Short mmCIF file of C-alpha atoms in Angstrom, two decimals:
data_model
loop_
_atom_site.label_atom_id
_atom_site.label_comp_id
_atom_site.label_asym_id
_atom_site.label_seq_id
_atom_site.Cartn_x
_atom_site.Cartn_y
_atom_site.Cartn_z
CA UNK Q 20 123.50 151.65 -44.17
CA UNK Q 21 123.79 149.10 -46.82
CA UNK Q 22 125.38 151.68 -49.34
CA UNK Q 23 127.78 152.37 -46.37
CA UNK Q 24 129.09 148.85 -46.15
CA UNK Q 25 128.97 148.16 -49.83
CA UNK Q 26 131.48 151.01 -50.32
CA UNK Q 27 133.34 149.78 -47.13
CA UNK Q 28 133.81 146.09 -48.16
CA UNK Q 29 135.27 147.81 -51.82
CA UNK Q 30 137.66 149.42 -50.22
CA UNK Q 31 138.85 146.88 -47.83
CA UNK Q 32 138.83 144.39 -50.76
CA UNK Q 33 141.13 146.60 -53.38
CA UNK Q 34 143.39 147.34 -50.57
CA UNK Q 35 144.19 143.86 -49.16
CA UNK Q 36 144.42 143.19 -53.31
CA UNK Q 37 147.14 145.35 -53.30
CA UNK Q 38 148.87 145.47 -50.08
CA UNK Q 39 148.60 141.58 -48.66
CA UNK Q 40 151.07 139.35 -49.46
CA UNK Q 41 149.42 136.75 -52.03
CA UNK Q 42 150.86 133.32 -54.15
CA UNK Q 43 150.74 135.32 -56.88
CA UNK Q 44 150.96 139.09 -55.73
CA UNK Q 45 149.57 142.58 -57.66
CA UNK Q 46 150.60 146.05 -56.38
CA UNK Q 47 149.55 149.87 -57.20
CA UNK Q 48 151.12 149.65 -60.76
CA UNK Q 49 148.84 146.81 -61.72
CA UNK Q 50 146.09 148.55 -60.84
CA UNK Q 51 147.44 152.07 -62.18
CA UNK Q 52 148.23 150.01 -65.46
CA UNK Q 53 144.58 148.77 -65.73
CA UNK Q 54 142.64 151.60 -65.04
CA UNK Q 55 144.69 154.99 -66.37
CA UNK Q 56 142.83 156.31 -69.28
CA UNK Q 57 140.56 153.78 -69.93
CA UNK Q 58 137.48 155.98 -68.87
CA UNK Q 59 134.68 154.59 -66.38
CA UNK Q 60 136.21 151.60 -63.79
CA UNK Q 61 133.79 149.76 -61.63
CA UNK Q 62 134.78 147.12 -58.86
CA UNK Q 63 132.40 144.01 -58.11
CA UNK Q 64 133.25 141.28 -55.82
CA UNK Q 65 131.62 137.77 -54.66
CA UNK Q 66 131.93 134.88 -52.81
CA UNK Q 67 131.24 131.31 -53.03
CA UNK Q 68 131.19 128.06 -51.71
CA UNK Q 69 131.06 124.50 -52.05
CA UNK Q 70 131.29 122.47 -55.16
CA UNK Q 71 130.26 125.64 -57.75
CA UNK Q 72 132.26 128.11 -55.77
CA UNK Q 73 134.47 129.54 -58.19
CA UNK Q 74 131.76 130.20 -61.09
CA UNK Q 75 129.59 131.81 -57.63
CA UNK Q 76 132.19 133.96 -56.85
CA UNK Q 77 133.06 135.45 -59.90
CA UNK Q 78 129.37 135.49 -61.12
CA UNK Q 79 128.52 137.47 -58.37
CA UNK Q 80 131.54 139.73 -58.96
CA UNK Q 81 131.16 140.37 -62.00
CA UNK Q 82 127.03 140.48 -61.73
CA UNK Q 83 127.11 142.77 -58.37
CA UNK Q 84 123.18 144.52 -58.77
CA UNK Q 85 124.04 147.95 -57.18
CA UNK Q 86 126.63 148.48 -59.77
CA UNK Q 87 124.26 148.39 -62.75
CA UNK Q 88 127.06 148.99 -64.94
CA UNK Q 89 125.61 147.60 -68.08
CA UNK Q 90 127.55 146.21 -70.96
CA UNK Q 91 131.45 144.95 -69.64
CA UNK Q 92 131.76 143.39 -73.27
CA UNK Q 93 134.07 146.13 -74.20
CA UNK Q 94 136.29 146.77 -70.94
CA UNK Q 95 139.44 147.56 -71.81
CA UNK Q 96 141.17 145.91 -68.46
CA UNK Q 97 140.76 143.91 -66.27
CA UNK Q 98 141.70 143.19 -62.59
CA UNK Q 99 141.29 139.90 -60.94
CA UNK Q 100 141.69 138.95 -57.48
CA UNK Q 101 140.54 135.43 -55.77
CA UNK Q 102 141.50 134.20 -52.07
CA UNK Q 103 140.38 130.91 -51.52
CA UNK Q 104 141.29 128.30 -48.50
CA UNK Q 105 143.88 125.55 -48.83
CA UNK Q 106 141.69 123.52 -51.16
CA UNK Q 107 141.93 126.18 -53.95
CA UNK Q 108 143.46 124.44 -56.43
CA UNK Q 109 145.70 126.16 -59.98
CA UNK Q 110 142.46 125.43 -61.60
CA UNK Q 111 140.36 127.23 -59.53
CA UNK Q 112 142.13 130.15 -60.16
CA UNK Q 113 142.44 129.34 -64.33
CA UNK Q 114 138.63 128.71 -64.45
CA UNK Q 115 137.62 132.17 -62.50
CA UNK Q 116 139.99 134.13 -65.20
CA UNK Q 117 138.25 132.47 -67.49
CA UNK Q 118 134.89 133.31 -66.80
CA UNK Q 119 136.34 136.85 -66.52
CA UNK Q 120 137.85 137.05 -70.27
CA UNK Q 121 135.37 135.57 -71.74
CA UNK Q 122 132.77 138.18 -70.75
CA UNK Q 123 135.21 140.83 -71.54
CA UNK Q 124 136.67 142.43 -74.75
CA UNK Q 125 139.41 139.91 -76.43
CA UNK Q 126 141.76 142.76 -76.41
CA UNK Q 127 141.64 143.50 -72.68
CA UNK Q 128 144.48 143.68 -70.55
CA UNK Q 129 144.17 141.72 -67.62
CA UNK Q 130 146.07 141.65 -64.88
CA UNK Q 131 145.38 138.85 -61.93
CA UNK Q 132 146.45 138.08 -58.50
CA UNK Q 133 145.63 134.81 -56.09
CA UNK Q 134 146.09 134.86 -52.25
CA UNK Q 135 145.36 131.28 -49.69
CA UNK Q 136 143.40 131.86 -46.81
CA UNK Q 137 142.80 128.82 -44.11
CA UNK Q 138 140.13 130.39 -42.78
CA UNK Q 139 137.74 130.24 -46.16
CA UNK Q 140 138.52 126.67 -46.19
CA UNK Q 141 135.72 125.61 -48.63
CA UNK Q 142 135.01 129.23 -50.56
CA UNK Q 143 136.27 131.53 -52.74
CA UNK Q 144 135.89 135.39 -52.86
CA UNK Q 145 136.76 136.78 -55.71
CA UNK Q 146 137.25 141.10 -56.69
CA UNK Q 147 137.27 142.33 -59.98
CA UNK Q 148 137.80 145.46 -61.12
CA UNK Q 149 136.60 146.58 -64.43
CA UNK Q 150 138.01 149.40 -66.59
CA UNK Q 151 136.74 151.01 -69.54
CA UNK Q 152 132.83 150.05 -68.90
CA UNK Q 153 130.19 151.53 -70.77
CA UNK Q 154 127.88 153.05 -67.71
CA UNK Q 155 125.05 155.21 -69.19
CA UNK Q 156 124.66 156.63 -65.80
CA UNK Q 157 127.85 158.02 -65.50
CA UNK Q 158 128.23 158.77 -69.17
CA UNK Q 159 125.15 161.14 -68.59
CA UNK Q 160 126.37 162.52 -65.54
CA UNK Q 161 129.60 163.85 -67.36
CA UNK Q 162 128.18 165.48 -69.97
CA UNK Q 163 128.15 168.67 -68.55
CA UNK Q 164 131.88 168.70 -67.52
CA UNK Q 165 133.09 167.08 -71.61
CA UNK Q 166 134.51 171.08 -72.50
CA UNK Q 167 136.60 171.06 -69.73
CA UNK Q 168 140.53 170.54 -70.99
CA UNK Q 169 142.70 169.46 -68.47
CA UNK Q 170 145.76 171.53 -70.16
CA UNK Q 171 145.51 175.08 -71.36
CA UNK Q 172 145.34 176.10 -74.62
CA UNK Q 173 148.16 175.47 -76.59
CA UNK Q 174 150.03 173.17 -74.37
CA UNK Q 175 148.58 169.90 -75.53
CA UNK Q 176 150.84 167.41 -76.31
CA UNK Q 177 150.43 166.54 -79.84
CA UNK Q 178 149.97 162.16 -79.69
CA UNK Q 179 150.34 160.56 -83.28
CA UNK Q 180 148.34 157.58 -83.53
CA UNK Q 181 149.75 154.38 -85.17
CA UNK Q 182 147.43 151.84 -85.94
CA UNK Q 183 148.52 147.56 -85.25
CA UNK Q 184 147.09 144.84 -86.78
CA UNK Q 185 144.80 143.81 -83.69
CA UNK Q 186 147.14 140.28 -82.67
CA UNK Q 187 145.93 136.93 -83.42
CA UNK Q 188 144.12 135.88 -79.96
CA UNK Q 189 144.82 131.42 -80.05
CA UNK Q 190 142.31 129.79 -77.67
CA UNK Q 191 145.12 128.72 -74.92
CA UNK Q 192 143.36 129.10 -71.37
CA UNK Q 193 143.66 132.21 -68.75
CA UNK Q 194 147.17 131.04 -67.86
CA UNK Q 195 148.34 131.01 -71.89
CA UNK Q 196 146.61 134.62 -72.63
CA UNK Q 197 148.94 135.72 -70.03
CA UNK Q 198 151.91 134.18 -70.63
CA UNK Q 199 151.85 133.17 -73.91
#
């Protein structure tokens, strides 16, 4: 079924993510780091070719229709894969994390891996994942399961909350956010 390989090609896509060897590689943590306690994560991915393949790709990703996860203006994280073919280009790569932050909240964390492939030699697929989406189906479906603690009573550790000036965000490109 269609739902069948949907949830297959996730899978396969998070775990070459994470487990091929890439130009610039990510691993479990980056994930981990991205998604623990930031609430609903959803995963889209695209591909795209020719001349507007990049902005197809992670359009498509980001825009998947069976995810329907409404708003991603206030993820939290972000994850960003994108295999391309020998003509992928530093730029290619810069302009799909774009696209990405600039959808997302400025405070996101973002965390971003690239991997050459000869055989897509003219395309790009690119695999986000999102984390920290607002999903009013899933919000919904929780509801009935928001009293349950996941410590017993009394054991809660006790978390004080210091509040930062949010940082001054300069407008320096994908590659600046990150290593700025």
């Amino acid at each position: 079924t269609v739902a069948n390989e949907l949830i297959a090609t996730f899978i396969k896509n998070i775990t070459e993510t994470i487990s091929v060897p890439s130009l610039m590689n990510m691993d479990f943590a980056d994930l981990k780091a991205i998604m623990t306690g930031s609430g609903v994560c959803a995963i889209g991915f695209g591909e795209g070719q020719g001349d507007t393949k990049v902005e197809d790709a992670v359009e498509k990703a980001l825009d998947t229709p069976l995810l329907d996860i409404g708003d991603i203006r206030k993820a939290e994280g972000a994850l960003i894969h994108i295999e391309g073919g020998d003509d992928m280009t530093l730029e290619d790569v810069n302009k799909a994390g774009e696209i990405v932050i600039e959808r997302i909240s400025p405070n996101a964390r973002v965390s971003w891996g690239a991997r050459v492939n000869s055989a897509m030699q003219g395309s790009m697929r690119a695999t986000v994942v999102l984390a920290g989406v607002d999903s009013p189906f899933l919000v919904e479906g929780l509801k009935p399961f928001a009293s349950i603690r996941r410590e017993p009573e009394g054991e809660a550790e006790e978390v004080e909350v210091v509040e930062q000036p949010p940082e001054k965000e300069e407008k320096r490109g994908f590659f600046g956010r990150l290593f700025g």
